[in-house]
PDB file of N, CA and C in Angstrom:
ATOM      1  N   MET W  38      -0.098 -27.168 -44.265  1.00  0.00           N
ATOM      2  CA  MET W  38      -0.723 -27.982 -43.255  1.00  0.00           C
ATOM      3  C   MET W  38      -0.094 -27.663 -41.902  1.00  0.00           C
ATOM      4  N   ALA W  39      -0.918 -27.506 -40.902  1.00  0.00           N
ATOM      5  CA  ALA W  39      -0.445 -27.156 -39.562  1.00  0.00           C
ATOM      6  C   ALA W  39       0.137 -28.388 -38.873  1.00  0.00           C
ATOM      7  N   VAL W  40       1.239 -28.151 -38.201  1.00  0.00           N
ATOM      8  CA  VAL W  40       1.888 -29.224 -37.464  1.00  0.00           C
ATOM      9  C   VAL W  40       1.458 -29.130 -36.010  1.00  0.00           C
ATOM     10  N   ILE W  41       0.975 -30.220 -35.467  1.00  0.00           N
ATOM     11  CA  ILE W  41       0.551 -30.248 -34.069  1.00  0.00           C
ATOM     12  C   ILE W  41       1.739 -30.654 -33.215  1.00  0.00           C
ATOM     13  N   LYS W  42       2.035 -29.810 -32.224  1.00  0.00           N
ATOM     14  CA  LYS W  42       3.161 -30.102 -31.346  1.00  0.00           C
ATOM     15  C   LYS W  42       2.741 -31.089 -30.270  1.00  0.00           C
ATOM     16  N   LYS W  43       3.662 -31.940 -29.935  1.00  0.00           N
ATOM     17  CA  LYS W  43       3.427 -32.910 -28.873  1.00  0.00           C
ATOM     18  C   LYS W  43       3.511 -32.184 -27.528  1.00  0.00           C
ATOM     19  N   PRO W  44       2.536 -32.350 -26.639  1.00  0.00           N
ATOM     20  CA  PRO W  44       2.591 -31.647 -25.354  1.00  0.00           C
ATOM     21  C   PRO W  44       3.757 -32.146 -24.502  1.00  0.00           C
ATOM     22  N   GLU W  45       4.356 -31.186 -23.799  1.00  0.00           N
ATOM     23  CA  GLU W  45       5.472 -31.545 -22.932  1.00  0.00           C
ATOM     24  C   GLU W  45       4.951 -32.235 -21.679  1.00  0.00           C
ATOM     25  N   ILE W  46       5.644 -33.268 -21.284  1.00  0.00           N
ATOM     26  CA  ILE W  46       5.283 -33.970 -20.055  1.00  0.00           C
ATOM     27  C   ILE W  46       6.147 -33.406 -18.945  1.00  0.00           C
ATOM     28  N   LYS W  47       5.492 -32.798 -17.956  1.00  0.00           N
ATOM     29  CA  LYS W  47       6.227 -32.201 -16.848  1.00  0.00           C
ATOM     30  C   LYS W  47       6.235 -33.162 -15.675  1.00  0.00           C
ATOM     31  N   LYS W  48       7.401 -33.308 -15.094  1.00  0.00           N
ATOM     32  CA  LYS W  48       7.537 -34.178 -13.936  1.00  0.00           C
ATOM     33  C   LYS W  48       7.291 -33.363 -12.672  1.00  0.00           C
ATOM     34  N   PRO W  49       6.782 -33.989 -11.634  1.00  0.00           N
ATOM     35  CA  PRO W  49       6.591 -33.259 -10.374  1.00  0.00           C
ATOM     36  C   PRO W  49       7.931 -32.901  -9.746  1.00  0.00           C
ATOM     37  N   ASP W  50       7.904 -31.860  -8.930  1.00  0.00           N
ATOM     38  CA  ASP W  50       9.120 -31.438  -8.247  1.00  0.00           C
ATOM     39  C   ASP W  50       9.588 -32.502  -7.267  1.00  0.00           C
ATOM     40  N   THR W  51      10.890 -32.556  -7.102  1.00  0.00           N
ATOM     41  CA  THR W  51      11.448 -33.482  -6.123  1.00  0.00           C
ATOM     42  C   THR W  51      11.347 -32.859  -4.730  1.00  0.00           C
ATOM     43  N   LEU W  52      11.632 -33.651  -3.725  1.00  0.00           N
ATOM     44  CA  LEU W  52      11.604 -33.153  -2.353  1.00  0.00           C
ATOM     45  C   LEU W  52      12.627 -32.039  -2.163  1.00  0.00           C
ATOM     46  N   LEU W  53      13.804 -32.161  -2.768  1.00  0.00           N
ATOM     47  CA  LEU W  53      14.842 -31.142  -2.652  1.00  0.00           C
ATOM     48  C   LEU W  53      14.383 -29.817  -3.262  1.00  0.00           C
ATOM     49  N   ASN W  54      13.763 -29.878  -4.447  1.00  0.00           N
ATOM     50  CA  ASN W  54      13.260 -28.651  -5.077  1.00  0.00           C
ATOM     51  C   ASN W  54      12.185 -27.996  -4.225  1.00  0.00           C
ATOM     52  N   THR W  55      11.341 -28.796  -3.613  1.00  0.00           N
ATOM     53  CA  THR W  55      10.293 -28.254  -2.749  1.00  0.00           C
ATOM     54  C   THR W  55      10.890 -27.589  -1.521  1.00  0.00           C
ATOM     55  N   LEU W  56      11.910 -28.208  -0.918  1.00  0.00           N
ATOM     56  CA  LEU W  56      12.552 -27.622   0.258  1.00  0.00           C
ATOM     57  C   LEU W  56      13.291 -26.331  -0.080  1.00  0.00           C
ATOM     58  N   ILE W  57      13.935 -26.295  -1.236  1.00  0.00           N
ATOM     59  CA  ILE W  57      14.626 -25.078  -1.665  1.00  0.00           C
ATOM     60  C   ILE W  57      13.620 -23.948  -1.879  1.00  0.00           C
ATOM     61  N   ALA W  58      12.478 -24.257  -2.494  1.00  0.00           N
ATOM     62  CA  ALA W  58      11.439 -23.243  -2.695  1.00  0.00           C
ATOM     63  C   ALA W  58      10.890 -22.763  -1.352  1.00  0.00           C
ATOM     64  N   LEU W  59      10.747 -23.662  -0.399  1.00  0.00           N
ATOM     65  CA  LEU W  59      10.263 -23.288   0.927  1.00  0.00           C
ATOM     66  C   LEU W  59      11.254 -22.368   1.638  1.00  0.00           C
ATOM     67  N   VAL W  60      12.556 -22.641   1.501  1.00  0.00           N
ATOM     68  CA  VAL W  60      13.580 -21.776   2.098  1.00  0.00           C
ATOM     69  C   VAL W  60      13.557 -20.401   1.445  1.00  0.00           C
ATOM     70  N   ARG W  61      13.399 -20.354   0.128  1.00  0.00           N
ATOM     71  CA  ARG W  61      13.342 -19.067  -0.573  1.00  0.00           C
ATOM     72  C   ARG W  61      12.156 -18.238  -0.108  1.00  0.00           C
ATOM     73  N   VAL W  62      10.984 -18.858  -0.031  1.00  0.00           N
ATOM     74  CA  VAL W  62       9.791 -18.133   0.407  1.00  0.00           C
ATOM     75  C   VAL W  62       9.961 -17.677   1.852  1.00  0.00           C
ATOM     76  N   SER W  63      10.540 -18.528   2.692  1.00  0.00           N
ATOM     77  CA  SER W  63      10.744 -18.160   4.096  1.00  0.00           C
ATOM     78  C   SER W  63      11.686 -16.970   4.228  1.00  0.00           C
ATOM     79  N   LEU W  64      12.763 -16.952   3.447  1.00  0.00           N
ATOM     80  CA  LEU W  64      13.689 -15.823   3.500  1.00  0.00           C
ATOM     81  C   LEU W  64      13.033 -14.536   3.018  1.00  0.00           C
ATOM     82  N   VAL W  65      12.233 -14.618   1.962  1.00  0.00           N
ATOM     83  CA  VAL W  65      11.542 -13.432   1.462  1.00  0.00           C
ATOM     84  C   VAL W  65      10.565 -12.910   2.515  1.00  0.00           C
ATOM     85  N   LEU W  66       9.794 -13.809   3.129  1.00  0.00           N
ATOM     86  CA  LEU W  66       8.839 -13.385   4.158  1.00  0.00           C
ATOM     87  C   LEU W  66       9.556 -12.801   5.373  1.00  0.00           C
ATOM     88  N   LEU W  67      10.666 -13.413   5.781  1.00  0.00           N
ATOM     89  CA  LEU W  67      11.432 -12.881   6.903  1.00  0.00           C
ATOM     90  C   LEU W  67      12.002 -11.509   6.565  1.00  0.00           C
ATOM     91  N   GLY W  68      12.422 -11.305   5.321  1.00  0.00           N
ATOM     92  CA  GLY W  68      12.892  -9.998   4.893  1.00  0.00           C
ATOM     93  C   GLY W  68      11.788  -8.958   4.937  1.00  0.00           C
ATOM     94  N   LEU W  69      10.588  -9.329   4.501  1.00  0.00           N
ATOM     95  CA  LEU W  69       9.460  -8.393   4.555  1.00  0.00           C
ATOM     96  C   LEU W  69       9.094  -8.042   5.993  1.00  0.00           C
ATOM     97  N   VAL W  70       9.089  -9.032   6.871  1.00  0.00           N
ATOM     98  CA  VAL W  70       8.784  -8.782   8.282  1.00  0.00           C
ATOM     99  C   VAL W  70       9.862  -7.904   8.906  1.00  0.00           C
ATOM    100  N   GLY W  71      11.127  -8.173   8.604  1.00  0.00           N
ATOM    101  CA  GLY W  71      12.222  -7.369   9.143  1.00  0.00           C
ATOM    102  C   GLY W  71      12.166  -5.929   8.684  1.00  0.00           C
ATOM    103  N   ILE W  72      11.884  -5.722   7.408  1.00  0.00           N
ATOM    104  CA  ILE W  72      11.775  -4.356   6.898  1.00  0.00           C
ATOM    105  C   ILE W  72      10.579  -3.651   7.523  1.00  0.00           C
ATOM    106  N   ALA W  73       9.452  -4.343   7.637  1.00  0.00           N
ATOM    107  CA  ALA W  73       8.271  -3.734   8.259  1.00  0.00           C
ATOM    108  C   ALA W  73       8.563  -3.363   9.712  1.00  0.00           C
ATOM    109  N   TYR W  74       9.297  -4.207  10.414  1.00  0.00           N
ATOM    110  CA  TYR W  74       9.659  -3.902  11.795  1.00  0.00           C
ATOM    111  C   TYR W  74      10.540  -2.657  11.858  1.00  0.00           C
ATOM    112  N   GLU W  75      11.539  -2.573  10.991  1.00  0.00           N
ATOM    113  CA  GLU W  75      12.444  -1.422  10.984  1.00  0.00           C
ATOM    114  C   GLU W  75      11.721  -0.129  10.607  1.00  0.00           C
ATOM    115  N   VAL W  76      10.763  -0.225   9.707  1.00  0.00           N
ATOM    116  CA  VAL W  76      10.061   0.975   9.252  1.00  0.00           C
ATOM    117  C   VAL W  76       9.104   1.496  10.319  1.00  0.00           C
ATOM    118  N   PHE W  77       8.351   0.604  10.953  1.00  0.00           N
ATOM    119  CA  PHE W  77       7.263   1.043  11.820  1.00  0.00           C
ATOM    120  C   PHE W  77       7.566   1.016  13.312  1.00  0.00           C
ATOM    121  N   ARG W  78       8.768   0.649  13.723  1.00  0.00           N
ATOM    122  CA  ARG W  78       9.066   0.652  15.158  1.00  0.00           C
ATOM    123  C   ARG W  78       9.224   2.086  15.653  1.00  0.00           C
ATOM    124  N   GLU W  79       9.207   2.256  16.948  1.00  0.00           N
ATOM    125  CA  GLU W  79       9.346   3.589  17.554  1.00  0.00           C
ATOM    126  C   GLU W  79      10.720   4.166  17.211  1.00  0.00           C
ATOM    127  N   GLY W  80      10.752   5.317  16.604  1.00  0.00           N
ATOM    128  CA  GLY W  80      12.012   5.935  16.204  1.00  0.00           C
ATOM    129  C   GLY W  80      12.682   5.202  15.061  1.00  0.00           C
ATOM    130  N   GLY W  81      11.896   4.551  14.230  1.00  0.00           N
ATOM    131  CA  GLY W  81      12.442   3.713  13.171  1.00  0.00           C
ATOM    132  C   GLY W  81      12.726   4.458  11.882  1.00  0.00           C
ATOM    133  N   LEU W  82      12.746   3.688  10.822  1.00  0.00           N
ATOM    134  CA  LEU W  82      13.140   4.185   9.511  1.00  0.00           C
ATOM    135  C   LEU W  82      12.153   5.215   8.960  1.00  0.00           C
ATOM    136  N   LEU W  83      10.873   5.027   9.211  1.00  0.00           N
ATOM    137  CA  LEU W  83       9.879   5.971   8.700  1.00  0.00           C
ATOM    138  C   LEU W  83      10.075   7.362   9.304  1.00  0.00           C
ATOM    139  N   LYS W  84      10.341   7.418  10.595  1.00  0.00           N
ATOM    140  CA  LYS W  84      10.597   8.701  11.258  1.00  0.00           C
ATOM    141  C   LYS W  84      11.875   9.332  10.707  1.00  0.00           C
ATOM    142  N   TRP W  85      12.901   8.520  10.504  1.00  0.00           N
ATOM    143  CA  TRP W  85      14.163   9.028   9.968  1.00  0.00           C
ATOM    144  C   TRP W  85      13.975   9.576   8.552  1.00  0.00           C
ATOM    145  N   ILE W  86      13.181   8.869   7.729  1.00  0.00           N
ATOM    146  CA  ILE W  86      12.943   9.326   6.356  1.00  0.00           C
ATOM    147  C   ILE W  86      12.246  10.685   6.359  1.00  0.00           C
ATOM    148  N   PHE W  87      11.216  10.821   7.187  1.00  0.00           N
ATOM    149  CA  PHE W  87      10.510  12.101   7.238  1.00  0.00           C
ATOM    150  C   PHE W  87      11.405  13.215   7.767  1.00  0.00           C
ATOM    151  N   GLN W  88      12.226  12.926   8.752  1.00  0.00           N
ATOM    152  CA  GLN W  88      13.118  13.952   9.291  1.00  0.00           C
ATOM    153  C   GLN W  88      14.205  14.339   8.296  1.00  0.00           C
ATOM    154  N   THR W  89      14.716  13.364   7.564  1.00  0.00           N
ATOM    155  CA  THR W  89      15.831  13.628   6.655  1.00  0.00           C
ATOM    156  C   THR W  89      15.381  14.272   5.350  1.00  0.00           C
ATOM    157  N   PHE W  90      14.364  13.708   4.727  1.00  0.00           N
ATOM    158  CA  PHE W  90      14.005  14.133   3.379  1.00  0.00           C
ATOM    159  C   PHE W  90      13.001  15.273   3.320  1.00  0.00           C
ATOM    160  N   PHE W  91      12.184  15.466   4.318  1.00  0.00           N
ATOM    161  CA  PHE W  91      11.112  16.441   4.192  1.00  0.00           C
ATOM    162  C   PHE W  91      11.265  17.651   5.108  1.00  0.00           C
ATOM    163  N   THR W  92      12.444  17.839   5.682  1.00  0.00           N
ATOM    164  CA  THR W  92      12.646  19.021   6.526  1.00  0.00           C
ATOM    165  C   THR W  92      13.424  20.118   5.804  1.00  0.00           C
ATOM    166  N   SER W  93      14.038  19.800   4.671  1.00  0.00           N
ATOM    167  CA  SER W  93      14.789  20.828   3.948  1.00  0.00           C
ATOM    168  C   SER W  93      14.611  20.628   2.445  1.00  0.00           C
ATOM    169  N   LEU W  94      14.953  21.634   1.690  1.00  0.00           N
ATOM    170  CA  LEU W  94      14.825  21.560   0.243  1.00  0.00           C
ATOM    171  C   LEU W  94      15.806  20.554  -0.350  1.00  0.00           C
ATOM    172  N   SER W  95      17.024  20.518   0.166  1.00  0.00           N
ATOM    173  CA  SER W  95      18.002  19.561  -0.361  1.00  0.00           C
ATOM    174  C   SER W  95      17.567  18.118  -0.081  1.00  0.00           C
ATOM    175  N   GLY W  96      16.949  17.890   1.059  1.00  0.00           N
ATOM    176  CA  GLY W  96      16.428  16.558   1.354  1.00  0.00           C
ATOM    177  C   GLY W  96      15.301  16.173   0.423  1.00  0.00           C
ATOM    178  N   LEU W  97      14.450  17.137   0.088  1.00  0.00           N
ATOM    179  CA  LEU W  97      13.343  16.882  -0.827  1.00  0.00           C
ATOM    180  C   LEU W  97      13.866  16.584  -2.230  1.00  0.00           C
ATOM    181  N   ILE W  98      14.879  17.297  -2.648  1.00  0.00           N
ATOM    182  CA  ILE W  98      15.490  17.038  -3.964  1.00  0.00           C
ATOM    183  C   ILE W  98      16.132  15.652  -3.975  1.00  0.00           C
ATOM    184  N   ALA W  99      16.794  15.285  -2.889  1.00  0.00           N
ATOM    185  CA  ALA W  99      17.391  13.948  -2.801  1.00  0.00           C
ATOM    186  C   ALA W  99      16.316  12.871  -2.868  1.00  0.00           C
ATOM    187  N   ALA W 100      15.165  13.092  -2.214  1.00  0.00           N
ATOM    188  CA  ALA W 100      14.069  12.122  -2.258  1.00  0.00           C
ATOM    189  C   ALA W 100      13.536  11.969  -3.681  1.00  0.00           C
ATOM    190  N   ILE W 101      13.435  13.077  -4.410  1.00  0.00           N
ATOM    191  CA  ILE W 101      12.962  13.024  -5.792  1.00  0.00           C
ATOM    192  C   ILE W 101      13.954  12.269  -6.665  1.00  0.00           C
ATOM    193  N   VAL W 102      15.242  12.522  -6.486  1.00  0.00           N
ATOM    194  CA  VAL W 102      16.271  11.820  -7.269  1.00  0.00           C
ATOM    195  C   VAL W 102      16.245  10.326  -6.966  1.00  0.00           C
ATOM    196  N   ILE W 103      16.129   9.955  -5.701  1.00  0.00           N
ATOM    197  CA  ILE W 103      16.075   8.540  -5.324  1.00  0.00           C
ATOM    198  C   ILE W 103      14.836   7.878  -5.913  1.00  0.00           C
ATOM    199  N   ALA W 104      13.684   8.559  -5.853  1.00  0.00           N
ATOM    200  CA  ALA W 104      12.456   8.014  -6.428  1.00  0.00           C
ATOM    201  C   ALA W 104      12.596   7.820  -7.938  1.00  0.00           C
ATOM    202  N   PHE W 105      13.244   8.770  -8.626  1.00  0.00           N
ATOM    203  CA  PHE W 105      13.457   8.641 -10.067  1.00  0.00           C
ATOM    204  C   PHE W 105      14.370   7.461 -10.387  1.00  0.00           C
ATOM    205  N   LEU W 106      15.447   7.303  -9.612  1.00  0.00           N
ATOM    206  CA  LEU W 106      16.364   6.178  -9.842  1.00  0.00           C
ATOM    207  C   LEU W 106      15.669   4.837  -9.609  1.00  0.00           C
ATOM    208  N   LEU W 107      14.832   4.750  -8.589  1.00  0.00           N
ATOM    209  CA  LEU W 107      14.065   3.525  -8.358  1.00  0.00           C
ATOM    210  C   LEU W 107      13.086   3.265  -9.497  1.00  0.00           C
ATOM    211  N   TYR W 108      12.455   4.323  -9.999  1.00  0.00           N
ATOM    212  CA  TYR W 108      11.549   4.196 -11.139  1.00  0.00           C
ATOM    213  C   TYR W 108      12.294   3.649 -12.359  1.00  0.00           C
ATOM    214  N   ARG W 109      13.457   4.186 -12.642  1.00  0.00           N
ATOM    215  CA  ARG W 109      14.251   3.714 -13.789  1.00  0.00           C
ATOM    216  C   ARG W 109      14.722   2.274 -13.590  1.00  0.00           C
ATOM    217  N   PHE W 110      15.110   1.923 -12.354  1.00  0.00           N
ATOM    218  CA  PHE W 110      15.567   0.564 -12.063  1.00  0.00           C
ATOM    219  C   PHE W 110      14.447  -0.443 -12.320  1.00  0.00           C
ATOM    220  N   PHE W 111      13.245  -0.163 -11.804  1.00  0.00           N
ATOM    221  CA  PHE W 111      12.149  -1.088 -12.011  1.00  0.00           C
ATOM    222  C   PHE W 111      11.663  -1.075 -13.459  1.00  0.00           C
ATOM    223  N   GLY W 112      11.823   0.034 -14.143  1.00  0.00           N
ATOM    224  CA  GLY W 112      11.543   0.058 -15.576  1.00  0.00           C
ATOM    225  C   GLY W 112      12.517  -0.812 -16.345  1.00  0.00           C
ATOM    226  N   TRP W 113      13.783  -0.805 -15.946  1.00  0.00           N
ATOM    227  CA  TRP W 113      14.794  -1.645 -16.585  1.00  0.00           C
ATOM    228  C   TRP W 113      14.514  -3.117 -16.331  1.00  0.00           C
ATOM    229  N   ILE W 114      14.066  -3.431 -15.115  1.00  0.00           N
ATOM    230  CA  ILE W 114      13.771  -4.828 -14.784  1.00  0.00           C
ATOM    231  C   ILE W 114      12.631  -5.354 -15.653  1.00  0.00           C
ATOM    232  N   ASN W 115      11.626  -4.528 -15.896  1.00  0.00           N
ATOM    233  CA  ASN W 115      10.438  -4.977 -16.620  1.00  0.00           C
ATOM    234  C   ASN W 115      10.508  -4.774 -18.122  1.00  0.00           C
ATOM    235  N   SER W 116      11.592  -4.216 -18.644  1.00  0.00           N
ATOM    236  CA  SER W 116      11.678  -3.970 -20.083  1.00  0.00           C
ATOM    237  C   SER W 116      12.479  -5.079 -20.754  1.00  0.00           C
ATOM    238  N   VAL W 117      11.772  -6.024 -21.291  1.00  0.00           N
ATOM    239  CA  VAL W 117      12.390  -7.116 -22.036  1.00  0.00           C
ATOM    240  C   VAL W 117      11.671  -7.198 -23.375  1.00  0.00           C
ATOM    241  N   PRO W 118      12.412  -7.284 -24.479  1.00  0.00           N
ATOM    242  CA  PRO W 118      11.746  -7.418 -25.775  1.00  0.00           C
ATOM    243  C   PRO W 118      10.841  -8.652 -25.802  1.00  0.00           C
ATOM    244  N   PRO W 119       9.738  -8.578 -26.544  1.00  0.00           N
ATOM    245  CA  PRO W 119       8.774  -9.682 -26.534  1.00  0.00           C
ATOM    246  C   PRO W 119       9.330 -11.021 -27.006  1.00  0.00           C
ATOM    247  N   ASP W 120      10.348 -11.002 -27.862  1.00  0.00           N
ATOM    248  CA  ASP W 120      10.876 -12.253 -28.400  1.00  0.00           C
ATOM    249  C   ASP W 120      12.029 -12.817 -27.573  1.00  0.00           C
ATOM    250  N   GLN W 121      12.322 -12.222 -26.426  1.00  0.00           N
ATOM    251  CA  GLN W 121      13.422 -12.692 -25.596  1.00  0.00           C
ATOM    252  C   GLN W 121      12.941 -12.977 -24.181  1.00  0.00           C
ATOM    253  N   THR W 122      13.739 -13.736 -23.472  1.00  0.00           N
ATOM    254  CA  THR W 122      13.458 -13.971 -22.056  1.00  0.00           C
ATOM    255  C   THR W 122      14.610 -13.405 -21.244  1.00  0.00           C
ATOM    256  N   SER W 123      14.311 -13.038 -20.022  1.00  0.00           N
ATOM    257  CA  SER W 123      15.327 -12.461 -19.157  1.00  0.00           C
ATOM    258  C   SER W 123      15.038 -12.855 -17.721  1.00  0.00           C
ATOM    259  N   ARG W 124      16.075 -12.909 -16.922  1.00  0.00           N
ATOM    260  CA  ARG W 124      15.924 -13.233 -15.511  1.00  0.00           C
ATOM    261  C   ARG W 124      16.100 -11.986 -14.648  1.00  0.00           C
ATOM    262  N   ARG W 125      15.968 -10.817 -15.264  1.00  0.00           N
ATOM    263  CA  ARG W 125      16.087  -9.568 -14.507  1.00  0.00           C
ATOM    264  C   ARG W 125      15.019  -9.444 -13.438  1.00  0.00           C
ATOM    265  N   GLY W 126      13.860 -10.007 -13.686  1.00  0.00           N
ATOM    266  CA  GLY W 126      12.770  -9.928 -12.732  1.00  0.00           C
ATOM    267  C   GLY W 126      13.042 -10.661 -11.437  1.00  0.00           C
ATOM    268  N   ASP W 127      14.065 -11.519 -11.430  1.00  0.00           N
ATOM    269  CA  ASP W 127      14.423 -12.247 -10.209  1.00  0.00           C
ATOM    270  C   ASP W 127      15.284 -11.416  -9.259  1.00  0.00           C
ATOM    271  N   ILE W 128      15.801 -10.291  -9.729  1.00  0.00           N
ATOM    272  CA  ILE W 128      16.695  -9.472  -8.901  1.00  0.00           C
ATOM    273  C   ILE W 128      16.017  -9.017  -7.611  1.00  0.00           C
ATOM    274  N   PRO W 129      14.769  -8.486  -7.650  1.00  0.00           N
ATOM    275  CA  PRO W 129      14.142  -8.095  -6.377  1.00  0.00           C
ATOM    276  C   PRO W 129      13.951  -9.265  -5.416  1.00  0.00           C
ATOM    277  N   MET W 130      13.665 -10.449  -5.955  1.00  0.00           N
ATOM    278  CA  MET W 130      13.517 -11.616  -5.089  1.00  0.00           C
ATOM    279  C   MET W 130      14.834 -11.949  -4.399  1.00  0.00           C
ATOM    280  N   TYR W 131      15.920 -11.921  -5.141  1.00  0.00           N
ATOM    281  CA  TYR W 131      17.216 -12.234  -4.543  1.00  0.00           C
ATOM    282  C   TYR W 131      17.637 -11.154  -3.544  1.00  0.00           C
ATOM    283  N   LEU W 132      17.320  -9.905  -3.835  1.00  0.00           N
ATOM    284  CA  LEU W 132      17.603  -8.840  -2.868  1.00  0.00           C
ATOM    285  C   LEU W 132      16.818  -9.054  -1.578  1.00  0.00           C
ATOM    286  N   MET W 133      15.546  -9.420  -1.701  1.00  0.00           N
ATOM    287  CA  MET W 133      14.734  -9.653  -0.511  1.00  0.00           C
ATOM    288  C   MET W 133      15.194 -10.905   0.223  1.00  0.00           C
ATOM    289  N   MET W 134      15.696 -11.906  -0.490  1.00  0.00           N
ATOM    290  CA  MET W 134      16.259 -13.084   0.175  1.00  0.00           C
ATOM    291  C   MET W 134      17.507 -12.700   0.961  1.00  0.00           C
ATOM    292  N   ALA W 135      18.316 -11.795   0.416  1.00  0.00           N
ATOM    293  CA  ALA W 135      19.502 -11.333   1.134  1.00  0.00           C
ATOM    294  C   ALA W 135      19.103 -10.568   2.389  1.00  0.00           C
ATOM    295  N   VAL W 136      18.078  -9.741   2.289  1.00  0.00           N
ATOM    296  CA  VAL W 136      17.587  -9.023   3.471  1.00  0.00           C
ATOM    297  C   VAL W 136      17.059 -10.018   4.497  1.00  0.00           C
ATOM    298  N   GLY W 137      16.341 -11.039   4.036  1.00  0.00           N
ATOM    299  CA  GLY W 137      15.842 -12.078   4.937  1.00  0.00           C
ATOM    300  C   GLY W 137      16.965 -12.844   5.603  1.00  0.00           C
ATOM    301  N   ALA W 138      18.038 -13.129   4.865  1.00  0.00           N
ATOM    302  CA  ALA W 138      19.188 -13.816   5.455  1.00  0.00           C
ATOM    303  C   ALA W 138      19.849 -12.938   6.513  1.00  0.00           C
ATOM    304  N   TYR W 139      19.903 -11.632   6.260  1.00  0.00           N
ATOM    305  CA  TYR W 139      20.458 -10.707   7.251  1.00  0.00           C
ATOM    306  C   TYR W 139      19.639 -10.726   8.537  1.00  0.00           C
ATOM    307  N   TYR W 140      18.309 -10.648   8.398  1.00  0.00           N
ATOM    308  CA  TYR W 140      17.465 -10.647   9.593  1.00  0.00           C
ATOM    309  C   TYR W 140      17.462 -12.009  10.286  1.00  0.00           C
ATOM    310  N   LEU W 141      17.626 -13.095   9.541  1.00  0.00           N
ATOM    311  CA  LEU W 141      17.747 -14.413  10.168  1.00  0.00           C
ATOM    312  C   LEU W 141      19.029 -14.492  10.980  1.00  0.00           C
ATOM    313  N   TYR W 142      20.139 -14.000  10.420  1.00  0.00           N
ATOM    314  CA  TYR W 142      21.397 -13.976  11.162  1.00  0.00           C
ATOM    315  C   TYR W 142      21.264 -13.111  12.410  1.00  0.00           C
ATOM    316  N   ARG W 143      20.650 -11.953  12.244  1.00  0.00           N
ATOM    317  CA  ARG W 143      20.476 -11.042  13.379  1.00  0.00           C
ATOM    318  C   ARG W 143      19.588 -11.652  14.453  1.00  0.00           C
ATOM    319  N   LEU W 144      18.564 -12.386  14.042  1.00  0.00           N
ATOM    320  CA  LEU W 144      17.680 -13.044  14.982  1.00  0.00           C
ATOM    321  C   LEU W 144      18.397 -14.160  15.729  1.00  0.00           C
ATOM    322  N   LEU W 145      19.214 -14.922  15.029  1.00  0.00           N
ATOM    323  CA  LEU W 145      19.949 -16.007  15.677  1.00  0.00           C
ATOM    324  C   LEU W 145      21.106 -15.500  16.543  1.00  0.00           C
ATOM    325  N   ALA W 146      21.760 -14.420  16.114  1.00  0.00           N
ATOM    326  CA  ALA W 146      22.926 -13.917  16.854  1.00  0.00           C
ATOM    327  C   ALA W 146      22.539 -13.129  18.085  1.00  0.00           C
ATOM    328  N   THR W 147      21.472 -12.317  17.985  1.00  0.00           N
ATOM    329  CA  THR W 147      21.134 -11.435  19.109  1.00  0.00           C
ATOM    330  C   THR W 147      19.850 -11.862  19.824  1.00  0.00           C
ATOM    331  N   GLY W 148      19.050 -12.705  19.201  1.00  0.00           N
ATOM    332  CA  GLY W 148      17.798 -13.131  19.825  1.00  0.00           C
ATOM    333  C   GLY W 148      16.650 -12.188  19.541  1.00  0.00           C
ATOM    334  N   GLY W 149      16.838 -11.196  18.701  1.00  0.00           N
ATOM    335  CA  GLY W 149      15.764 -10.253  18.360  1.00  0.00           C
ATOM    336  C   GLY W 149      16.077  -9.567  17.051  1.00  0.00           C
ATOM    337  N   LEU W 150      15.073  -8.913  16.506  1.00  0.00           N
ATOM    338  CA  LEU W 150      15.270  -8.181  15.258  1.00  0.00           C
ATOM    339  C   LEU W 150      15.931  -6.856  15.537  1.00  0.00           C
TER     340      LEU W 150
END
């Protein structure tokens, strides 16, 4: 005979939990804006990447190695056995929050990105 499980009653988030989630989202968005600014500004990261990695053979090999390492890292983050849970997927969020905190500090200290 099948046993029917009692549904879990979920309580709504408190004001503190909502504010913490808002700070997390704000830091992630600020990190994305900061990275986009650094990549696409005049003489920014995109120009540096093209000059460094695609002007010589050693730079191209370094770009391939970096791309492979990133591929393996994200493969490791997403590889969890089906019967287990893991918080590895939160690592990119925390990294982006750290980048957002850096750009927030830079914005408050210097007045610009």
